[in-house]
Coordinates of C-alpha atoms and ligand atoms in Angstrom, one line a residue:
X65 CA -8.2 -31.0 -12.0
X66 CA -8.5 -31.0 -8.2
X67 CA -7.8 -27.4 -6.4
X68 CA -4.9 -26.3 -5.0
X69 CA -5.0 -25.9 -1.2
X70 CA -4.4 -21.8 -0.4
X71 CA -4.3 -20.2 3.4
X72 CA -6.4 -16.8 2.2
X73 CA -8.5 -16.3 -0.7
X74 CA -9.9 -12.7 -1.2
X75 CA -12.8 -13.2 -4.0
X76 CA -15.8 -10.6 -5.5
X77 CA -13.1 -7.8 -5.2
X78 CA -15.1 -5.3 -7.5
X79 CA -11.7 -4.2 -8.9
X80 CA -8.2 -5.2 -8.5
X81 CA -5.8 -2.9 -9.2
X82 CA -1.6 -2.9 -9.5
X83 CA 1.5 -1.6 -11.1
X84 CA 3.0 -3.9 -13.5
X85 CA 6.2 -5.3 -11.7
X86 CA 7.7 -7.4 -13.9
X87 CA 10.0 -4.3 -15.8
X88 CA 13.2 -5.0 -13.3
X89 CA 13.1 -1.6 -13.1
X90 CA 11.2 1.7 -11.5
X91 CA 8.6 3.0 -13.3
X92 CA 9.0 6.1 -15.2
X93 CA 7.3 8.4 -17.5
X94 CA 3.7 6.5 -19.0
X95 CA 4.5 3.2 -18.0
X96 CA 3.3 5.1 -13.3
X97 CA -0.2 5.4 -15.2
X98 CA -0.5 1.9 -17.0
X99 CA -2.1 -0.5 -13.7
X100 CA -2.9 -3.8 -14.9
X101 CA -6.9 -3.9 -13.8
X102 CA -9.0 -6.8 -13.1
X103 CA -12.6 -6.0 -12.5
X104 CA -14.2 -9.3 -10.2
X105 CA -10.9 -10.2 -9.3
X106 CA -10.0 -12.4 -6.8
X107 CA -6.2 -13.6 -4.9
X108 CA -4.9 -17.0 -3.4
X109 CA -1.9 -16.9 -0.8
X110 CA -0.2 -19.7 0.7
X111 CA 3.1 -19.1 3.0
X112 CA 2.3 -15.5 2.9
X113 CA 3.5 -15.3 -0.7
X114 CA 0.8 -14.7 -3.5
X115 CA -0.1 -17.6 -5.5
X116 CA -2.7 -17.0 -8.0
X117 CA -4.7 -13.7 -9.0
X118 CA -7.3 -13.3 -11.5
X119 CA -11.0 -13.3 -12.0
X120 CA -12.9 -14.4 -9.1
X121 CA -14.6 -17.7 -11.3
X122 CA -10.9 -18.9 -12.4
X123 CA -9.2 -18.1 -9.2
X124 CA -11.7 -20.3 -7.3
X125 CA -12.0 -23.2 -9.7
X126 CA -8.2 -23.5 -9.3
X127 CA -8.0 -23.2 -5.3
X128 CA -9.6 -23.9 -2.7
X129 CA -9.0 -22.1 1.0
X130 CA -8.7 -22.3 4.8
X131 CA -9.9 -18.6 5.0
X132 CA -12.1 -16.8 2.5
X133 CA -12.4 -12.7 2.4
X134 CA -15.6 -12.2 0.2
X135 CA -14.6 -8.1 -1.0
X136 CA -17.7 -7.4 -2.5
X137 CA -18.3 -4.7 -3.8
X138 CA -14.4 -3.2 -2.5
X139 CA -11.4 -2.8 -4.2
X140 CA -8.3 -4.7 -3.7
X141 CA -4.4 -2.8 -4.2
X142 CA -1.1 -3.9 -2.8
X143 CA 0.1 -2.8 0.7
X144 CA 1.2 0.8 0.6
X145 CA 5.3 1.0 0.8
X146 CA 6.1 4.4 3.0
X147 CA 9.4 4.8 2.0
X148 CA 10.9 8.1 3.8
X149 CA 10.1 8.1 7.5
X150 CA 11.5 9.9 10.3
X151 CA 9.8 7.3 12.7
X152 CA 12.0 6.8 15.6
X153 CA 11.8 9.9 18.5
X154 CA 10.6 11.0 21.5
X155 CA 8.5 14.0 22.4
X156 CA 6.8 16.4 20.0
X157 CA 6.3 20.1 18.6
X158 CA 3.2 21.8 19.0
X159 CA 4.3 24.6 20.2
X160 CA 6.4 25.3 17.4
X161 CA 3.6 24.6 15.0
X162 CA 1.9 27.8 16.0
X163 CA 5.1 29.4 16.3
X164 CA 5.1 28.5 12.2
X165 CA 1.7 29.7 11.9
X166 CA 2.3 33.0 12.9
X167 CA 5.0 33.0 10.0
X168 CA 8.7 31.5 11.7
X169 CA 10.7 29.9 8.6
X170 CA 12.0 26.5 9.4
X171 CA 15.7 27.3 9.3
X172 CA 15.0 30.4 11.8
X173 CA 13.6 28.2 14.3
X174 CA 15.9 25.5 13.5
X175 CA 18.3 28.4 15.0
X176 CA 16.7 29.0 17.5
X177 CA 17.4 26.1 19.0
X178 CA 14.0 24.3 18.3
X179 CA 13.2 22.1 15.2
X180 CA 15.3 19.2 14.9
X181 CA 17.5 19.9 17.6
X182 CA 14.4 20.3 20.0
X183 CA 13.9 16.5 19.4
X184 CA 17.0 15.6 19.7
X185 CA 17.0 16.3 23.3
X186 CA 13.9 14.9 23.5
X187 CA 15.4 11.6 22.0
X188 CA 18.8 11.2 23.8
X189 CA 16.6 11.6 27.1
X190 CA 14.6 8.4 26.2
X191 CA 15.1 5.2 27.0
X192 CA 15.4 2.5 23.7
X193 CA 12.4 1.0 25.7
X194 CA 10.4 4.1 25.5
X195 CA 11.6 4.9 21.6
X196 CA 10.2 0.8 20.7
X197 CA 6.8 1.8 22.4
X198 CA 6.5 5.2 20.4
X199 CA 7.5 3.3 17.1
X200 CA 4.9 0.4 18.0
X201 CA 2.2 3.1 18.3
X202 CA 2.9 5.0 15.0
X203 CA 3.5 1.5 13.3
X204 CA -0.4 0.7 14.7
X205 CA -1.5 3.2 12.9
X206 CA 0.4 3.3 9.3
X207 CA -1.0 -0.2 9.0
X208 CA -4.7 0.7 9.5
X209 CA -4.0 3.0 7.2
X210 CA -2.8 0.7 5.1
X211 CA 1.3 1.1 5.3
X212 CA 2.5 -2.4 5.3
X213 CA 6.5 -2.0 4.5
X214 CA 8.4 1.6 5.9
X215 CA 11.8 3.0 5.4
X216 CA 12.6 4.5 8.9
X217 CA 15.4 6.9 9.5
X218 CA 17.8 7.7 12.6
X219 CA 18.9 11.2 13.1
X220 CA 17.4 12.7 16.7
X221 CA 20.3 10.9 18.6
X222 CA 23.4 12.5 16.6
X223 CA 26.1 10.7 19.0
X224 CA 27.0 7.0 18.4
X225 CA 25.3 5.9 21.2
X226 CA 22.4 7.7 20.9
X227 CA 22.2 7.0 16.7
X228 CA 22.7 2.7 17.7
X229 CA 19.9 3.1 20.4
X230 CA 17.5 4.2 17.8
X231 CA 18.5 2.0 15.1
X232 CA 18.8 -0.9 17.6
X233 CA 14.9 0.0 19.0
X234 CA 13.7 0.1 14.9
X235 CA 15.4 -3.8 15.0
X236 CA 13.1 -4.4 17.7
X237 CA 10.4 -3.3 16.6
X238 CA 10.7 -4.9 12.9
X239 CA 10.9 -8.0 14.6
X240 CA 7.4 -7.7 16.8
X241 CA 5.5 -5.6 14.9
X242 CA 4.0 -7.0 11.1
X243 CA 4.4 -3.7 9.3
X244 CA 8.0 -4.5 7.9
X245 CA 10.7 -1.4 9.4
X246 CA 13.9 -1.1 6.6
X247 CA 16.2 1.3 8.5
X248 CA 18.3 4.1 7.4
X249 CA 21.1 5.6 9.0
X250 CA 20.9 9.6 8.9
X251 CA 23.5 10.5 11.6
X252 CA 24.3 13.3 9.3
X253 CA 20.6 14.7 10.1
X254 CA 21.9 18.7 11.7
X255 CA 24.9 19.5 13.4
X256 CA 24.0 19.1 17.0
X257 CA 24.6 21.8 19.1
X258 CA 27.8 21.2 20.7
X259 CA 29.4 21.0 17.1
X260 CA 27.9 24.2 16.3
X261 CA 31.1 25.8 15.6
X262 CA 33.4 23.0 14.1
X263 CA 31.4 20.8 11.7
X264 CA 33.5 19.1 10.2
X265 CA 34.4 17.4 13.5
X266 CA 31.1 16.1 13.4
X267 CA 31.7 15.2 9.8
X268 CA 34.9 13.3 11.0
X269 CA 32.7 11.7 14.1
X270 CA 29.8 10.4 11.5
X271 CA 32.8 9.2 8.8
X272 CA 35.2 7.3 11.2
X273 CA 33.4 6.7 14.7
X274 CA 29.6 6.1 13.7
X275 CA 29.4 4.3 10.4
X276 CA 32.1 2.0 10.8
X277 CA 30.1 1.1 14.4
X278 CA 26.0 1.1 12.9
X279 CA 27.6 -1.0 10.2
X280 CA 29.5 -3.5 12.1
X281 CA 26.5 -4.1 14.3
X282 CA 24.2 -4.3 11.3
X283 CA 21.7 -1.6 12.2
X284 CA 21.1 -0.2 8.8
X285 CA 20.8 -0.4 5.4
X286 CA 20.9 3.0 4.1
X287 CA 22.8 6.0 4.3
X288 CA 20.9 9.2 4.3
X289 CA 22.4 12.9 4.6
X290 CA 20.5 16.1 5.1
X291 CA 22.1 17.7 2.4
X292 CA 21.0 22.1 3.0
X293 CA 22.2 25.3 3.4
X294 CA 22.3 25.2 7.0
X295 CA 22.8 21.7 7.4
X296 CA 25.3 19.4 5.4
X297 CA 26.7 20.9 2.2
X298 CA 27.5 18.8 -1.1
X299 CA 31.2 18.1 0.1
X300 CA 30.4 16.8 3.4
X301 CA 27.2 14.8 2.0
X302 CA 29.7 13.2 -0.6
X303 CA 32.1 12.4 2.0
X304 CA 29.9 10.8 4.1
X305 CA 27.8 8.9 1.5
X306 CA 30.9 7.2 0.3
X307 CA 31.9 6.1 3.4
X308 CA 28.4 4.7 4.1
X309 CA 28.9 3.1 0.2
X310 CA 32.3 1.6 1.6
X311 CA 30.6 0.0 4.6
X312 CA 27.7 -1.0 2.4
X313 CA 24.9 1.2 3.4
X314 CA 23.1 2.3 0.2
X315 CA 23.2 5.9 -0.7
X316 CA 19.9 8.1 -0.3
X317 CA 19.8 12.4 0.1
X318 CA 17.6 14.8 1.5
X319 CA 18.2 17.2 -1.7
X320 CA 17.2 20.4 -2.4
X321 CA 14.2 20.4 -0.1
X322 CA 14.7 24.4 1.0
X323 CA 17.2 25.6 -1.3
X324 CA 18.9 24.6 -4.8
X325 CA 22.0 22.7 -3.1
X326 CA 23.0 20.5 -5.6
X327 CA 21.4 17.6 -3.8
X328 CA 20.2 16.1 -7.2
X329 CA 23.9 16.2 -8.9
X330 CA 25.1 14.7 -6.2
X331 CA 22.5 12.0 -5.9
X332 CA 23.2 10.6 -9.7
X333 CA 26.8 11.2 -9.6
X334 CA 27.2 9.2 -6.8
X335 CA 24.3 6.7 -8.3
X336 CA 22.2 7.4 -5.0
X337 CA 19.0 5.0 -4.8
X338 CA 16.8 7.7 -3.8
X339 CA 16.6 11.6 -3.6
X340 CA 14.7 13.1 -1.5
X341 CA 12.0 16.3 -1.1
X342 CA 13.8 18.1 -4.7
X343 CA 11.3 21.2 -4.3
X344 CA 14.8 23.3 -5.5
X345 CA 15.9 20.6 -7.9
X346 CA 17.7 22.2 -10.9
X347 CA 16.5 20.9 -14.3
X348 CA 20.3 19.9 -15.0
X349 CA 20.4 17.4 -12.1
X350 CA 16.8 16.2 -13.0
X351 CA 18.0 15.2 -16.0
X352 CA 21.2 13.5 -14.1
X353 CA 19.0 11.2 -12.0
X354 CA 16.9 10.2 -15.2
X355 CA 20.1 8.9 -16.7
X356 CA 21.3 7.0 -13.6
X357 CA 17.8 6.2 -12.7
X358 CA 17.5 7.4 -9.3
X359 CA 14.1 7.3 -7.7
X360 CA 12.8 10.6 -6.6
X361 CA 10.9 10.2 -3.5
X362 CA 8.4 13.0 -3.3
X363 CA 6.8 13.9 0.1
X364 CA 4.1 16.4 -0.4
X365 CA 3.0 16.4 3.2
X366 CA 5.9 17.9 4.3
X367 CA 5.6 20.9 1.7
X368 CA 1.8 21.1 2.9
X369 CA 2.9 21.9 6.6
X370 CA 6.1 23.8 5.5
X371 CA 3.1 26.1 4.2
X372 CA 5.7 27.4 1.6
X373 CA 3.2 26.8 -1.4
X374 CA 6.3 25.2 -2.7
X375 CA 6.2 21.7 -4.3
X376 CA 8.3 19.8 -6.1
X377 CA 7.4 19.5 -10.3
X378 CA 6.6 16.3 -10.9
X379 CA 4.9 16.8 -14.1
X380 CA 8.4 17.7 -15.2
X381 CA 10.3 14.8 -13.6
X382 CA 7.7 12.0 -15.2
X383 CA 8.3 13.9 -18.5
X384 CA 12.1 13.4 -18.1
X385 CA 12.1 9.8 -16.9
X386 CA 12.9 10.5 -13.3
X387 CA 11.4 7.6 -11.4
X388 CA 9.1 8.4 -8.3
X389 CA 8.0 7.5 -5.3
X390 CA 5.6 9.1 -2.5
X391 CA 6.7 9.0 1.2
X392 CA 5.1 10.8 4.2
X393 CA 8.0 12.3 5.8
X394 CA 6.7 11.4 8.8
X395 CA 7.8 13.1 11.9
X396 CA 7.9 15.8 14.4
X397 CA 6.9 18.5 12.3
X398 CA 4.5 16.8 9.7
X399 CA 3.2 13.9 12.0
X400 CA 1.2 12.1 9.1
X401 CA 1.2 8.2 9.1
X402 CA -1.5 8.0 6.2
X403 CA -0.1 7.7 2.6
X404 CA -3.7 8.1 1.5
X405 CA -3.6 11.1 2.7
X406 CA -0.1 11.8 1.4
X407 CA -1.7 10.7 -2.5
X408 CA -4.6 13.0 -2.0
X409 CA -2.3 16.2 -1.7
X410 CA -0.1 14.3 -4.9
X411 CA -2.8 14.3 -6.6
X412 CA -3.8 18.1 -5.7
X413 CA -0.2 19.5 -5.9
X414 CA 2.0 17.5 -7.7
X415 CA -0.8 17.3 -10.0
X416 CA -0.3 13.3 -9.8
X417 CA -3.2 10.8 -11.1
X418 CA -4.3 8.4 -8.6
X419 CA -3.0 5.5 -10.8
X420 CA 0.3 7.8 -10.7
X421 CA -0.1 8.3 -7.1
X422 CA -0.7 4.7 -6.4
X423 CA 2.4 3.2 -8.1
X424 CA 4.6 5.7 -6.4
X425 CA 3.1 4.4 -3.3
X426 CA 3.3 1.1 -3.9
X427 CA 6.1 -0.6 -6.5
X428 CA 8.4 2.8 -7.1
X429 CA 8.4 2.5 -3.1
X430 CA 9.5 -0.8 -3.1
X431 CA 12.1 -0.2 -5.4
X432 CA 13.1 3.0 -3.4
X433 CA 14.1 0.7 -0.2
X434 CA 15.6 -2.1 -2.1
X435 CA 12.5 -4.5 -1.9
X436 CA 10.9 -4.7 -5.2
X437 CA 11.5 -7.9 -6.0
X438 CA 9.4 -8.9 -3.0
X439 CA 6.9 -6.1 -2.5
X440 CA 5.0 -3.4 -4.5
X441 CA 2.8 -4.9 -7.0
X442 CA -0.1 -8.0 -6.8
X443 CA 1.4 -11.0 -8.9
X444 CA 2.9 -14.2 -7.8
X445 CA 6.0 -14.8 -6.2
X446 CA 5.5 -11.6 -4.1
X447 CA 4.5 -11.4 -0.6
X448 CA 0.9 -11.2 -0.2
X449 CA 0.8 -7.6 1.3
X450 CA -2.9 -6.5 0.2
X451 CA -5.0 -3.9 0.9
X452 CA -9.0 -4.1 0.8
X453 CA -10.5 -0.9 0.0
X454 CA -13.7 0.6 0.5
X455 CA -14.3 2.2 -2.8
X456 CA -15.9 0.7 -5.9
X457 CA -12.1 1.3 -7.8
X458 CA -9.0 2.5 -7.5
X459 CA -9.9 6.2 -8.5
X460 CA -11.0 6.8 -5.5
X461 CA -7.7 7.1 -4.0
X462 CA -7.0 10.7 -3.6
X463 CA -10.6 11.5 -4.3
X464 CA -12.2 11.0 -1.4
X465 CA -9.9 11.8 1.7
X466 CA -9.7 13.0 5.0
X467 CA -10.9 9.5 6.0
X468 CA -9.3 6.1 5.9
X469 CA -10.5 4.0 2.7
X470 CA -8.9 0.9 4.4
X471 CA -11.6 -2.3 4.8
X472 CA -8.8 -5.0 5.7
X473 CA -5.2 -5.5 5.6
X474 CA -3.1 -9.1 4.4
X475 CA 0.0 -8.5 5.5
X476 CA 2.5 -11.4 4.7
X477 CA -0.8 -13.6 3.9
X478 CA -2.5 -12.7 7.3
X479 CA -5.2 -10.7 8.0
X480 CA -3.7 -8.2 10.3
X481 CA -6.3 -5.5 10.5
X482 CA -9.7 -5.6 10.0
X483 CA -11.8 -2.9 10.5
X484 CA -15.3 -4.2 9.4
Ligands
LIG245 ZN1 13.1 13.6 5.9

C-alpha cells in the first residue's frame, strides 16, 4: 500500500503517553490514572490535526513526511491545557510578597488597599497596547514550558471600559500568538474601591451595563465570579452567573478558596462548568458537583504561595466522582506559567499521581474550557498539540522539577518551540 503523505512525523518516542478521550466525558475517579501507553511510539500530523499514532514501525510503514522529529530516547504527551489564568495585567507585587512573608493574610492586605485592587490601578493605567505585550511575554513562556491552550480571565479593569480593553487585548493576542487564549469574563473579580460602600451597585453595573456589552462584542466565553467572604457572596454570584448564562457566557466560580462560602452548591446547582480553588469545599456540595459533573479545577500553586498549608482534598473529590483539572492560577500574586511545576506540588499536596496529574493537565483541562473535543488527549481527529519530553516516561512528571522537562513543542502540527 503506498504511504500516506503527513507534514510532521515524531518517531523513536521512548514512550507515548495520553488520557483516553474518547468517554464524551471528564474523567473521574480510576478512569485520571488509566493513560493509554505506547512504548516506541511514534505520531503523523497533516493540517495540524493528528492523523495516525502508534508504534514507530506501523506508523512509518503507513506515512511518509515532509518533516521528521526522531524523539529518541524522550517522551511524547499532549500539549498541557492551563485552564484558570489571571493572564491579562499590568504591573506587579513584590513588595507585598514580603509584606506576606512576614505573616499579612490576604484579605488584610486586600484591605489595605493592596492585593487585587493594587493591580487594578495598575491595569486601568495601561494602555491595551501595553496589556497585548505583557500577555505575549507570559504566553512565550507557558509554551516553552509546554502550555499550548489557556483559559485567561479579566478582572483588574472592573469598569466596562477597562474589563473590554482587557478582553479585547486577550483577542489580540489569541490571534498572533500560537498558544490558543479562551477568555473569561470575571468583572465580578473585588468590589473596586469606589463601590466600597454600595456593592450591589456594582452588582447592578456587572448585571446590566457590562455583560450585556462584553457579550454583544463577543469578548468572552465564560463567566467567572469571585465568590468570598469579602468579595461576592452566593446571592450576588448567582445573580450574576445567570445573567452571564442568559447572554451565553458559560458559568465558572472561584469557590470556597479562603472560606466555606457555598461556592461548590452553587456551582452544581447552577450546573457551572468549572469550580474553582475548593480548599473550604463542604463534603455536601462535593458530592453536588459529582452529580452534575462539574469539573473541579484545582490550583495548588496558589495554596503554595498563600503559605496557608491549606489545600484542597483531592483524594476525596476523585473518590466521589468530582472531575478535575489543574490550572496555575497565574497572576500577580502566584506568577507561575509552568504547569509542570503546578503537577509537581499536585503530586506533593494533593497527593495526585503523575498519570493523575497529567490528565488533569491535559484532557480534564480541555474539558474545563469547552475544548475537549479538539484538545487534551493524542488520538486522531484532534489537533496535533504535542509535547516532547526529556524524560525516559511519563513518571517523571512531577518527579523531577524545578526545571523545564520540555524538548520540543507541536503546536497545531508546527513545531513552535524547540529547545534542542
Ligand atoms: Zn483565580
Amino acid at each position: 500500500m503506498p504511504r500516506k503523505l503527513a507534514d510532521l512525523v515524531i518517531k523513536n518516542a521512548s514512550e507515548l503517553a495520553t488520557p483516553y478521550g474518547g468517554s464524551q466525558k471528564p474523567l473521574i475517579g480510576k478512569q485520571m490514572q488509566i493513560l493509554r501507553i505506547i512504548k516506541n511510539a511514534a505520531l503523523a500530523a497533516k493540517d495540524g490535526k493528528i492523523i495516525g499514532i502508534g508504534e514507530t514501525a506501523s506508523v512509518m510503514s503507513a506515512f511518509k513526511a515532509d518533516e521528521t522529529i526522531d524523539a529518541k530516547g524522550k517522551t511524547v504527551i499532549p500539549g498541557f491545557v492551563d485552564p484558570h489564568t489571571h493572564l491579562v495585567f499590568a504591573g506587579s507585587r513584590e513588595k507585598e510578597f514580603e509584606t506576606r512573608l512576614k505573616g499579612a493574610t490576604y484579605m488584610e492586605i486586600h484591605r489595605e488597599g493592596g492585593g487585587i485592587l493594587k493591580t487594578v490601578q495598575d491595569t486601568r493605567q495601561a494602555s491595551e497596547d501595553q496589556l497585548i505585550h505583557n500577555c505575549r511575554r507570559t504566553l512565550d513562556i507557558m509554551l516553552e514550558h509546554g502550555t499550548t491552550t489557556v483559559e485567561a480571565k479579566s478582572g483588574y479593569g472592573l469598569t466596562t471600559k477597562d474589563e473590554a480593553k482587557c478582553l479585547r487585548a486577550l483577542q489580540q493576542v489569541n490571534i498572533s500568538h500560537p498558544v490558543e487564549v479562551v477568555p473569561t469574563f470575571l468583572g465580578a473579580h473585588a468590589i473596586p474601591i469606589e463601590y466600597e460602600t454600595k456593592p450591589e451597585d456594582y452588582v447592578d453595573l456587572v448585571v446590566e451595563e457590562m455583560i450585556p456589552y462584553i457579550t454583544s462584542a463577543k469578548l468572552a466565553e465564560f463567566c467567572d465570579v469571585f465568590c468570598e467572604k469579602g468579595a461576592f457572596n452566593v446571592e450576588q454570584a448567582r445573580r450574576i452567573l445567570h445573567a452571564g448564562n442568559k447572554h451565553g457566557l458559560k458559568p465558572k466560580l472561584h469557590a470556597d478558596e479562603l472560606t466555606p462560602s457555598g461556592g461548590a452548591e452553587l456551582a452544581a446547582e447552577i450546573g457551572a462548568v468549572s469550580a474553582e480553588h475548593l480548599l473550604c469545599a463542604s463534603e455536601t456540595g462535593l458530592k453536588m458537583m459529582a452529580k452534575r459533573c462539574v469539573i473541579a479545577v484545582l490550583l495548588p500553586t496558589a495554596s503554595f504561595t498563600l503559605m496557608t498549608q491549606k489545600y484542597a482534598n483531592a483524594r476525596r473529590m476523585i473518590e466521589l466522582g468530582v472531575p478535575i483539572a489543574l490550572g496555575t492560577d497565574f497572576n500577580p500574586s502566584c506568577w507561575v506559567e509552568n504547569q509542570q511545576l503546578v503537577i509537581a506540588v499536585a503530586c506533593r499536596q494533593l497527593k495526585l499521581t503523575p498519570a493523575e496529574a497529567l490528565t488533569a493537565c491535559t484532557l480534564n483541562a480541555a474539558y474545563a474550557v469547552n475544548r475537549a473535543a479538539e484538545i487534551g488527549s493524542l488520538e486522531k481527529g484532534k489537533k496535533a498539540d504535542v509535547l516532547i519530553l526529556d524524560a525516559p516516561n511519563h513518571s517523571f512528571l512531577g518527579y523531577r522539577f524545578g526545571t523545564n522537562l520540555v524538548n520540543k513543542v507541536v503546536k497545531d502540527g508546527k513545531l513552535v518551540v524547540d529547545l534542542n
